């Protein structure tokens, strides 16, 4: 079997946690620099003795999308909240509020990704009208508005939906006064290249 170019060395203990970035801008720069290390196979990770997150990452449950790896951050540096398709509910919002209000986390990143299964299920439902079983209906209901808004655009409907939904989630969080004081950005991950791109 060929060596995996994205294989990560075993985590190593460190004497003290890395200093948290001093500003929202520095936090975003650190995430993007870590992503560049990840995408180019130069990742470094370690353990920290205490939870000191400098960013919240709301991302998908897809097993290829692990923020600590994608952004090449030590354990404890990110507070990760994962729901299929980055769907918001009260528990997700309360978790973000806990991070922002209690842990003073200055940055929230909504991370969509190409090839999202929740988006694919939503588009399938819209194309066929077939019912979605059980709790999966919640995912479809939440993602469908983004799919409808982008259905007439040329190109890849799924990719357009991923971007539109991530932006909608970002804007919903930004508009909520519970998260005042935190910067909120939207981004997309290409699992093939490993690169994260910020969305306007």
Short mmCIF file of C-alpha atoms in Angstrom, two decimals:
data_model
loop_
_atom_site.label_atom_id
_atom_site.label_comp_id
_atom_site.label_asym_id
_atom_site.label_seq_id
_atom_site.Cartn_x
_atom_site.Cartn_y
_atom_site.Cartn_z
CA UNK A 1 0.00 0.00 0.00
CA UNK A 2 1.32 3.46 -0.89
CA UNK A 3 2.16 5.83 1.90
CA UNK A 4 -0.59 8.29 2.73
CA UNK A 5 0.70 11.82 2.03
CA UNK A 6 -1.84 13.17 4.54
CA UNK A 7 -0.78 10.83 7.34
CA UNK A 8 -0.16 12.66 10.59
CA UNK A 9 2.52 11.87 13.13
CA UNK A 10 1.39 10.76 16.54
CA UNK A 11 0.43 13.63 18.80
CA UNK A 12 3.17 14.70 21.15
CA UNK A 13 2.78 16.25 24.54
CA UNK A 14 3.88 19.82 24.89
CA UNK A 15 4.96 21.65 28.00
CA UNK A 16 2.43 24.46 27.72
CA UNK A 17 -0.43 25.31 25.42
CA UNK A 18 0.36 27.60 22.52
CA UNK A 19 -0.67 31.18 23.11
CA UNK A 20 -4.09 31.98 21.68
CA UNK A 21 -4.10 34.49 18.82
CA UNK A 22 -4.44 38.03 20.12
CA UNK A 23 -7.19 39.18 17.76
CA UNK A 24 -9.96 37.87 15.54
CA UNK A 25 -7.83 38.61 12.49
CA UNK A 26 -4.89 36.72 13.97
CA UNK A 27 -7.18 33.79 14.82
CA UNK A 28 -8.41 33.59 11.23
CA UNK A 29 -4.84 33.89 9.91
CA UNK A 30 -3.75 31.03 12.20
CA UNK A 31 -6.58 28.80 10.95
CA UNK A 32 -5.78 29.48 7.30
CA UNK A 33 -2.04 28.97 7.84
CA UNK A 34 -2.79 25.67 9.58
CA UNK A 35 -4.98 24.68 6.65
CA UNK A 36 -2.12 25.41 4.23
CA UNK A 37 0.14 23.10 6.30
CA UNK A 38 -2.55 20.40 6.20
CA UNK A 39 -3.17 20.73 2.46
CA UNK A 40 0.54 20.53 1.66
CA UNK A 41 1.27 17.57 3.97
CA UNK A 42 3.28 19.57 6.55
CA UNK A 43 0.85 19.28 9.45
CA UNK A 44 1.89 19.38 13.09
CA UNK A 45 -0.33 18.59 16.02
CA UNK A 46 0.07 18.16 19.74
CA UNK A 47 -1.86 17.87 22.97
CA UNK A 48 -2.63 20.66 25.39
CA UNK A 49 -3.43 20.23 29.09
CA UNK A 50 -6.37 22.65 29.11
CA UNK A 51 -9.21 23.76 26.87
CA UNK A 52 -8.37 27.20 25.49
CA UNK A 53 -10.21 27.42 22.16
CA UNK A 54 -9.62 30.46 19.99
CA UNK A 55 -12.27 29.53 17.40
CA UNK A 56 -15.57 27.71 17.15
CA UNK A 57 -15.92 25.58 14.02
CA UNK A 58 -19.43 24.58 13.04
CA UNK A 59 -18.94 21.83 10.49
CA UNK A 60 -20.52 18.74 9.01
CA UNK A 61 -20.51 15.26 10.51
CA UNK A 62 -18.76 13.93 7.37
CA UNK A 63 -15.89 11.73 8.55
CA UNK A 64 -13.46 13.49 6.18
CA UNK A 65 -14.05 16.87 7.80
CA UNK A 66 -12.22 17.01 11.14
CA UNK A 67 -11.38 20.63 11.98
CA UNK A 68 -8.36 19.86 14.16
CA UNK A 69 -6.81 18.11 11.16
CA UNK A 70 -8.10 20.43 8.45
CA UNK A 71 -6.75 23.50 10.27
CA UNK A 72 -3.78 21.61 11.81
CA UNK A 73 -4.52 22.75 15.34
CA UNK A 74 -3.65 21.21 18.69
CA UNK A 75 -6.41 19.54 20.66
CA UNK A 76 -8.05 22.17 22.84
CA UNK A 77 -7.49 25.00 20.35
CA UNK A 78 -10.85 24.62 18.57
CA UNK A 79 -14.36 24.12 19.91
CA UNK A 80 -15.99 21.95 17.25
CA UNK A 81 -19.74 21.59 16.80
CA UNK A 82 -20.79 19.09 14.16
CA UNK A 83 -24.18 18.59 12.56
CA UNK A 84 -25.01 17.13 9.16
CA UNK A 85 -24.98 20.01 6.69
CA UNK A 86 -24.19 22.53 9.47
CA UNK A 87 -27.89 22.59 10.32
CA UNK A 88 -28.73 24.92 13.18
CA UNK A 89 -30.95 23.97 16.10
CA UNK A 90 -31.27 25.23 19.66
CA UNK A 91 -28.56 22.92 20.99
CA UNK A 92 -26.11 24.15 18.34
CA UNK A 93 -26.93 27.79 19.03
CA UNK A 94 -26.60 27.26 22.78
CA UNK A 95 -23.22 25.58 22.28
CA UNK A 96 -21.97 28.50 20.19
CA UNK A 97 -23.28 30.95 22.78
CA UNK A 98 -21.47 29.03 25.52
CA UNK A 99 -18.22 29.30 23.58
CA UNK A 100 -18.63 33.00 22.81
CA UNK A 101 -20.11 34.20 26.12
CA UNK A 102 -18.45 31.88 28.65
CA UNK A 103 -15.15 30.90 27.01
CA UNK A 104 -14.70 34.26 25.26
CA UNK A 105 -14.02 32.64 21.88
CA UNK A 106 -13.69 35.51 19.37
CA UNK A 107 -14.22 33.66 16.07
CA UNK A 108 -16.94 31.37 14.68
CA UNK A 109 -16.29 29.54 11.39
CA UNK A 110 -19.14 27.87 9.50
CA UNK A 111 -17.40 25.21 7.41
CA UNK A 112 -19.29 23.66 4.52
CA UNK A 113 -17.69 21.07 2.27
CA UNK A 114 -17.97 19.77 -1.26
CA UNK A 115 -19.61 16.36 -1.60
CA UNK A 116 -21.94 16.91 1.38
CA UNK A 117 -24.34 13.98 1.82
CA UNK A 118 -26.98 16.15 3.52
CA UNK A 119 -26.97 18.47 0.50
CA UNK A 120 -27.18 15.47 -1.86
CA UNK A 121 -30.20 14.14 0.06
CA UNK A 122 -31.86 17.55 -0.12
CA UNK A 123 -31.34 17.85 -3.87
CA UNK A 124 -32.65 14.31 -4.36
CA UNK A 125 -35.80 15.19 -2.44
CA UNK A 126 -36.32 18.38 -4.47
CA UNK A 127 -35.78 16.56 -7.76
CA UNK A 128 -38.11 13.65 -7.03
CA UNK A 129 -40.47 14.82 -4.31
CA UNK A 130 -39.84 11.52 -2.53
CA UNK A 131 -40.32 11.59 1.24
CA UNK A 132 -37.30 11.60 3.52
CA UNK A 133 -37.44 9.14 6.41
CA UNK A 134 -37.53 10.09 10.07
CA UNK A 135 -35.30 12.79 11.45
CA UNK A 136 -33.58 13.34 8.09
CA UNK A 137 -36.54 15.55 7.17
CA UNK A 138 -35.10 18.26 9.45
CA UNK A 139 -31.91 18.37 7.40
CA UNK A 140 -33.80 18.65 4.13
CA UNK A 141 -36.09 21.38 5.47
CA UNK A 142 -33.12 23.46 6.65
CA UNK A 143 -30.98 23.06 3.51
CA UNK A 144 -33.79 23.27 0.92
CA UNK A 145 -34.03 27.11 0.92
CA UNK A 146 -30.38 27.39 -0.18
CA UNK A 147 -30.97 24.74 -2.83
CA UNK A 148 -34.02 26.56 -4.17
CA UNK A 149 -32.15 29.88 -4.30
CA UNK A 150 -29.36 28.37 -6.38
CA UNK A 151 -31.29 25.95 -8.58
CA UNK A 152 -31.26 28.21 -11.64
CA UNK A 153 -27.54 29.02 -11.49
CA UNK A 154 -25.32 27.47 -14.17
CA UNK A 155 -22.89 24.80 -13.03
CA UNK A 156 -22.89 22.38 -10.12
CA UNK A 157 -26.13 22.71 -8.14
CA UNK A 158 -24.71 20.83 -5.15
CA UNK A 159 -21.63 23.08 -4.96
CA UNK A 160 -23.81 26.20 -5.20
CA UNK A 161 -26.05 24.85 -2.44
CA UNK A 162 -23.11 24.08 -0.13
CA UNK A 163 -21.88 27.65 -0.47
CA UNK A 164 -25.30 29.30 -0.18
CA UNK A 165 -26.23 27.28 2.90
CA UNK A 166 -22.92 28.01 4.69
CA UNK A 167 -23.41 31.73 4.00
CA UNK A 168 -27.02 31.59 5.26
CA UNK A 169 -25.92 29.87 8.49
CA UNK A 170 -23.16 32.47 8.93
CA UNK A 171 -25.63 35.32 8.42
CA UNK A 172 -28.14 33.77 10.85
CA UNK A 173 -25.47 33.56 13.55
CA UNK A 174 -24.24 37.10 12.82
CA UNK A 175 -27.78 38.46 13.15
CA UNK A 176 -28.29 36.92 16.60
CA UNK A 177 -27.41 39.31 19.43
CA UNK A 178 -26.33 36.35 21.58
CA UNK A 179 -23.14 36.22 19.53
CA UNK A 180 -22.30 39.92 19.57
CA UNK A 181 -18.59 40.44 19.94
CA UNK A 182 -17.57 37.41 17.88
CA UNK A 183 -16.59 37.53 14.24
CA UNK A 184 -18.47 34.97 12.14
CA UNK A 185 -17.18 33.76 8.78
CA UNK A 186 -18.27 31.12 6.26
CA UNK A 187 -15.90 28.83 4.40
CA UNK A 188 -15.90 25.73 2.21
CA UNK A 189 -13.57 22.77 2.26
CA UNK A 190 -12.59 20.83 -0.84
CA UNK A 191 -11.88 17.36 0.66
CA UNK A 192 -9.92 16.41 -2.48
CA UNK A 193 -7.29 19.14 -2.15
CA UNK A 194 -7.77 19.75 1.56
CA UNK A 195 -7.98 23.50 0.98
CA UNK A 196 -10.39 25.80 2.79
CA UNK A 197 -11.69 28.90 0.99
CA UNK A 198 -13.44 31.80 2.72
CA UNK A 199 -16.85 32.69 1.28
CA UNK A 200 -17.95 36.27 0.62
#
